Coordinates of C-alpha atoms and ligand atoms in Angstrom, one line a residue:
X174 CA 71.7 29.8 84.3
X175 CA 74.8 28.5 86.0
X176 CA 77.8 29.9 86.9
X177 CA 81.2 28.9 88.7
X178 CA 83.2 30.5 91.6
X179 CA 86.4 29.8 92.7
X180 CA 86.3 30.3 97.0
X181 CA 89.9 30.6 97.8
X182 CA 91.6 30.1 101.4
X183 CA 93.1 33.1 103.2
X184 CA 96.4 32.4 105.7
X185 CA 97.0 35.5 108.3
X186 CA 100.7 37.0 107.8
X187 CA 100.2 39.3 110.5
X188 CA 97.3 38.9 113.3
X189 CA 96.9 41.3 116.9
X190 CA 93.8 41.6 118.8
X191 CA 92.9 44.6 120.9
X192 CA 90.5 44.6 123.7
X193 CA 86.8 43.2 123.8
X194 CA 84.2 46.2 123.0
X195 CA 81.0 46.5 124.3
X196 CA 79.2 44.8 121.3
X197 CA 81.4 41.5 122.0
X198 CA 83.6 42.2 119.2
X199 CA 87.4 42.5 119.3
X200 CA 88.9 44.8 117.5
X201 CA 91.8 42.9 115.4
X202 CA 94.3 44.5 112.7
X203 CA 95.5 41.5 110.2
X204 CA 97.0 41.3 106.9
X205 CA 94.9 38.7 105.0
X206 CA 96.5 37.0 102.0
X207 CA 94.5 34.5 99.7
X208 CA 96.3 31.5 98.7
X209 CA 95.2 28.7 96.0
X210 CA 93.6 26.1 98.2
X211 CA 90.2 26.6 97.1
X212 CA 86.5 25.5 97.1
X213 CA 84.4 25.2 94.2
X214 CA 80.8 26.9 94.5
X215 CA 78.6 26.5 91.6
X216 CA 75.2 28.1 91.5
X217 CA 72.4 26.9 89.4
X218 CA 69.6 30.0 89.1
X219 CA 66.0 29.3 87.6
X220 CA 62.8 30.7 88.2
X221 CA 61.1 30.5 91.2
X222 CA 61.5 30.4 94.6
X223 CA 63.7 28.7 97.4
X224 CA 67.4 28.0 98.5
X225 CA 69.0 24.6 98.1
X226 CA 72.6 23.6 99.3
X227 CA 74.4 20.5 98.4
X228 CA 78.1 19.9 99.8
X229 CA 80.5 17.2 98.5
X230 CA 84.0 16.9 99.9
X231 CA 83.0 17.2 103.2
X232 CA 80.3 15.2 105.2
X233 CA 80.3 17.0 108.5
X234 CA 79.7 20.8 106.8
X235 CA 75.9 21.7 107.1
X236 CA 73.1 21.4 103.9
X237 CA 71.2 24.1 105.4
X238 CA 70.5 27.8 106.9
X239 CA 73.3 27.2 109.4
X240 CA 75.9 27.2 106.2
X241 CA 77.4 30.9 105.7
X242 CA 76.6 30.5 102.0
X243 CA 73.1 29.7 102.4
X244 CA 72.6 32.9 104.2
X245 CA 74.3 34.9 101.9
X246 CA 72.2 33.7 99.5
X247 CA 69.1 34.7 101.5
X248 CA 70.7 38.0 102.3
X249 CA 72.0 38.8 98.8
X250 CA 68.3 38.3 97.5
X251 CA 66.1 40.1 100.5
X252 CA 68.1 43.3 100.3
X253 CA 68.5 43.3 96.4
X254 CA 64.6 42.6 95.7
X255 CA 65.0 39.7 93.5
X256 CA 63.2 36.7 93.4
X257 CA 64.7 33.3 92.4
X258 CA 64.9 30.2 93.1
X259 CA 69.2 29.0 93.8
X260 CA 70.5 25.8 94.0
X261 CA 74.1 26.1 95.7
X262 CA 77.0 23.1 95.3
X263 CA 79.9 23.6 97.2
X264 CA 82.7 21.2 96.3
X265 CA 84.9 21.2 99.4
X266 CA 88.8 21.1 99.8
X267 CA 89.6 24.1 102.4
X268 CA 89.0 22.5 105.9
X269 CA 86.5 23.8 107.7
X270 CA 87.1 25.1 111.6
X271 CA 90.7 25.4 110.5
X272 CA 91.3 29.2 110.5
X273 CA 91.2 29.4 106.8
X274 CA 88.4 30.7 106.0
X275 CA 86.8 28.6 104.2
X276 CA 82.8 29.1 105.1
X277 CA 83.6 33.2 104.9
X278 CA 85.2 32.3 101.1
X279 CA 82.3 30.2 100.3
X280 CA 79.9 32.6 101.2
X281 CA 81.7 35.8 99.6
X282 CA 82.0 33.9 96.3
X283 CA 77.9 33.4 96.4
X284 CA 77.5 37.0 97.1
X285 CA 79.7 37.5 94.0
X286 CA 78.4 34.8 91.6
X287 CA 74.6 36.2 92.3
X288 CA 75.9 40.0 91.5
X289 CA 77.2 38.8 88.6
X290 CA 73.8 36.9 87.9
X291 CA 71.7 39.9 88.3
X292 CA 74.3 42.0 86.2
X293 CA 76.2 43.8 89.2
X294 CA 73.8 45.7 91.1
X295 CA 76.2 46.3 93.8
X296 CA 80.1 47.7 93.3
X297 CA 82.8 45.7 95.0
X298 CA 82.8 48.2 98.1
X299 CA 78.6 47.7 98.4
X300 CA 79.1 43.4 98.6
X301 CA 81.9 43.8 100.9
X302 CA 79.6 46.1 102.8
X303 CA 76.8 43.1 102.0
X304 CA 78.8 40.6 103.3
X305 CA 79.9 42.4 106.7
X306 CA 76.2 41.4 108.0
X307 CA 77.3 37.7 107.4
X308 CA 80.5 37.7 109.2
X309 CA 84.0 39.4 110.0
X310 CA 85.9 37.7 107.3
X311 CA 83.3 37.8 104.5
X312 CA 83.9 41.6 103.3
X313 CA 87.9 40.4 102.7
X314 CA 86.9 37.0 101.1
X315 CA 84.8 39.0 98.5
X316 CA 87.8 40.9 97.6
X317 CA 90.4 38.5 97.9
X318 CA 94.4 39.3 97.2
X319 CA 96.2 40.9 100.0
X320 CA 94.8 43.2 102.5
X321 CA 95.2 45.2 105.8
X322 CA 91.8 44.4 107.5
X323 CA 90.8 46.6 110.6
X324 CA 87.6 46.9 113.2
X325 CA 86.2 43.5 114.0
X326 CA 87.8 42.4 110.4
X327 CA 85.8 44.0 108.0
X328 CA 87.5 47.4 107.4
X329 CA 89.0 46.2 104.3
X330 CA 92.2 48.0 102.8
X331 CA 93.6 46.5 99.6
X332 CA 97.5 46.1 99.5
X333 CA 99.8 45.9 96.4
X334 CA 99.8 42.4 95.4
X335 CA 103.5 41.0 96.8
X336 CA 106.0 39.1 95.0
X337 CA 103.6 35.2 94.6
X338 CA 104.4 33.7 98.2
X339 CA 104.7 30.1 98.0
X340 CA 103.5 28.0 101.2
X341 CA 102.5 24.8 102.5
X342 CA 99.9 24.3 104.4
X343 CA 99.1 21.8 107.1
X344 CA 95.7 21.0 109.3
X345 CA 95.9 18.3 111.8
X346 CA 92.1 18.1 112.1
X347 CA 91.9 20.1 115.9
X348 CA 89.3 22.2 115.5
X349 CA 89.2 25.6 117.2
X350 CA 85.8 27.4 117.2
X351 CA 86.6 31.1 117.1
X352 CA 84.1 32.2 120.0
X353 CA 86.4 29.9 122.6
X354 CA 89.4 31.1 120.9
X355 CA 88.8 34.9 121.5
X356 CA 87.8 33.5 125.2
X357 CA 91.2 32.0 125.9
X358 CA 92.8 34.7 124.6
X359 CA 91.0 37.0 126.7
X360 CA 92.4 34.8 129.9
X361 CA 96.1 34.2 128.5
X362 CA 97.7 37.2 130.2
X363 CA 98.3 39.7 127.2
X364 CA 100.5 39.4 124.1
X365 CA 104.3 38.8 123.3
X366 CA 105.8 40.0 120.1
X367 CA 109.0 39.2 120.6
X368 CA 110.1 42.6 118.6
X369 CA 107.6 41.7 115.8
X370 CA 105.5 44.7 114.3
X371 CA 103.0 45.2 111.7
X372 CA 105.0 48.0 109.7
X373 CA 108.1 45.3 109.6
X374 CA 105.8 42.2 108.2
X375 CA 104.1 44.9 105.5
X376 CA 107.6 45.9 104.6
X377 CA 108.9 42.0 104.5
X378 CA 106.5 41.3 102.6
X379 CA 106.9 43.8 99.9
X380 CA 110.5 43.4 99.9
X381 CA 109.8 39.7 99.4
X382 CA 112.2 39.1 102.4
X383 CA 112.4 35.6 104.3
X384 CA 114.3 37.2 107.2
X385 CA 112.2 39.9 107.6
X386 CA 109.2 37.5 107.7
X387 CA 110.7 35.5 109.6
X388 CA 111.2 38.2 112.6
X389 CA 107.8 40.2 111.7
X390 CA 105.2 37.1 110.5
X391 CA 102.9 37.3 114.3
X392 CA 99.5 35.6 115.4
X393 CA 98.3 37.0 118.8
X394 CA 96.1 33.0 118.7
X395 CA 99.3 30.9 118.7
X396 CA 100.3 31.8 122.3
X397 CA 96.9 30.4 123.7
X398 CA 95.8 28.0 121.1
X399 CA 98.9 26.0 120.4
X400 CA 99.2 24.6 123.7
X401 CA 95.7 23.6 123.2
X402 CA 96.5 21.7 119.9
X403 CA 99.3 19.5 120.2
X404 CA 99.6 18.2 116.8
X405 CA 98.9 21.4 115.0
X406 CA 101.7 22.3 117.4
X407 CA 104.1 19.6 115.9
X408 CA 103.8 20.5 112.5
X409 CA 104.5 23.7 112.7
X410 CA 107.8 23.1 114.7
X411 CA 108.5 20.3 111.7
X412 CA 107.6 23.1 108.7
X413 CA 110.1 25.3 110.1
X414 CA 112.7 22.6 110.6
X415 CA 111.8 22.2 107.1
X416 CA 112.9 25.5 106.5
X417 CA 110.1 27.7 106.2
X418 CA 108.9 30.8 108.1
X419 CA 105.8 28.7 109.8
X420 CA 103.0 30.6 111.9
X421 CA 98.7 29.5 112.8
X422 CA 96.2 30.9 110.1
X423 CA 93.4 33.1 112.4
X424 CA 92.3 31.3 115.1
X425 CA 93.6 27.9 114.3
X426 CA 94.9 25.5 114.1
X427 CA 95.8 25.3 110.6
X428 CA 99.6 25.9 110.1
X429 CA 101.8 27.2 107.2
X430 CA 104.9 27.9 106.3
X431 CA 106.4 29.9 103.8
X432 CA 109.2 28.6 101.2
X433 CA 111.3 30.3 99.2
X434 CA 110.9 28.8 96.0
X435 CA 108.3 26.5 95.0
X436 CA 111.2 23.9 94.4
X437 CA 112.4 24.6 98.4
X438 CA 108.7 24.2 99.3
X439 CA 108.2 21.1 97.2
X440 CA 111.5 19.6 98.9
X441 CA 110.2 20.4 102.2
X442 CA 106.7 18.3 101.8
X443 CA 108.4 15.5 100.9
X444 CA 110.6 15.3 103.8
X445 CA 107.5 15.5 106.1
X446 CA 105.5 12.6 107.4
X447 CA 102.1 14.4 107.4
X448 CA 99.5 15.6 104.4
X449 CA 100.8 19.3 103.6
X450 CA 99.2 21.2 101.0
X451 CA 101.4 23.4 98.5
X452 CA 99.5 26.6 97.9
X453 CA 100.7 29.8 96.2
X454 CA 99.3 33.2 96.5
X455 CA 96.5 34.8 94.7
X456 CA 95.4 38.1 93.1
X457 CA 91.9 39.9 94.2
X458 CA 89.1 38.7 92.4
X459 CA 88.4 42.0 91.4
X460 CA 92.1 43.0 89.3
X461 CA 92.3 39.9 87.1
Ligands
LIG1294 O1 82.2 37.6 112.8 P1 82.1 36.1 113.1 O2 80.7 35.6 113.0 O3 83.1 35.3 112.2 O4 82.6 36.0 114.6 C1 82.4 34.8 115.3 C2 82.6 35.1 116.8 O5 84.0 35.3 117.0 C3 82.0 36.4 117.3 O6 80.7 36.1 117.8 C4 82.9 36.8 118.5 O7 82.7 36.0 119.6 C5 84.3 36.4 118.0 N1 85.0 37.5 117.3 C6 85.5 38.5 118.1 N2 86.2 39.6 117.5 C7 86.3 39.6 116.1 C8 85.8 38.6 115.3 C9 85.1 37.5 115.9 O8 85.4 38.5 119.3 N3 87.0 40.6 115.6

């Protein structure tokens, strides 16, 4: 049997971070949005035993246990009892280390494709719970769409799909590992909204409002890892000269900006003098 997932990119609209608790965590509230950029995962189930992973796209993303998707595959089979052998391919286009998500995506979309396999022994709510063993942004990935995401990031609550957001996106290669990003930010001397709060970026956002965006859109990341990333710095000073609202996605350093129209975003990338993605929103996986 074969079947075909779609692992989509999330950007953050809204990101804070609280304190570090005692089990090393931080507790973060975020609106997560999925947007188009996507991986392709493709499993291939037979009888037997044993995982396989084969990657194209990307040459530096690991083959083996160390890839998200692999161990979702492991755990999606040990706690459901099954027996079988897998063969993942993952067609890469969603950068990895660039605060898109894309090895959370790829492994919320194996967790999906093998529920569908086995004919949906878990609900939605029981793989999100699954995939909160694999990592903080796995249970949103498995939903996808737009949601408020509490706790370390796996207190998933679905939001009303907004008007489609269209964006570019850009990822100048810096890598951040999330582990060192939480560090700095633990060392950067607290947070400055500058007036920007969660209610006003929920309401922009349902209002379909660039202003309002524009004053409420907030990652607590940019203040420590910008400075860090130089480039990834640039181009988001060059997407909003461009005229978008342009902010970090998680901990970095992709950036994106969000356009008007698709015409005002297709304007924008051509006036740029770096590779920019155009990317629109997408629904949950679940509502389609
Ligand atoms: O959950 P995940 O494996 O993606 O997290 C990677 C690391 O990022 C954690 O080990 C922790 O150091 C940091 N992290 C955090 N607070 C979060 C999410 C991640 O401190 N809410």
């Amino acid at each position: 049997m074969r079947l075909t997932e779609q692992a989509y990119a999330k950007v953050n609209l809204w990101l804070s971070v609280g304190d570090k608790r005692p089990d090393g965590y931080h507790d973060v509230e975020t609106v997560m949005h999925t947007v188009s950029l996507c991986d392709t995962v493709a499993l291939e189930i037979s009888e037997g035993n044993g995982i396989s992973l084969a990657v194209t796209g990307d040459g530096s993303v690991p083959c083996d246990a160390r890839n998200l998707a692999w161990r979702a595959c492991e755990t999606f089979l040990r706690h459901s009892g099954r027996t079988a052998r897998v063969r993942i391919e993952i067609d890469k286009r969603i950068p990895a280390g660039g605060g898109l998500a894309g090895g959370s995506s790829d492994a919320a979309a194996v967790l999906r494709a093998l529920n569908r396999a086995f004919d949906s022994p878990y609900t939605p709510q029981q793989l999100m719970e699954l995939a909160a063993e694999l990592g903080s942004d796995v249970s949103f990935c498995v939903l996808g769409g737009t949601a408020l995401c509490r706790g370390r990031g796996e207190v998933v609550t679905a939001l009303e799909d907004p008007k489609p957001l269209h964006l570019l996106l850009a990822f100048s290669g810096e890598h951040v590992s999330t582990p060192d990003a939480y560090r700095l930010l633990d060392a950067d001397g607290g947070e400055e909204r500058g007036g920007a709060t969660l209610m006003g970026c929920l309401g922009a956002l349902q209002e379909g409002s660039m202003a309002g965006l524009e004053g409420h859109m907030y990652n607590r990341f940019e203040k420590s890892i910008l400075p860090t990333c130089p480039a990834a710095n640039a181009y988001r000073n060059a997407l909003a000269k461009a005229g978008g609202v342009s902010r970090m996605s998680g901990s970095g350093s992709t950036v994106f900006a969000i356009f008007e129209s698709e015409e005002r975003a297709l304007e924008a990338q051509k006036l740029l003098d770096f590779e920019v993605t155009y990317a629109i929103s997408v629904k949950s996986y679940f509502k389609k």
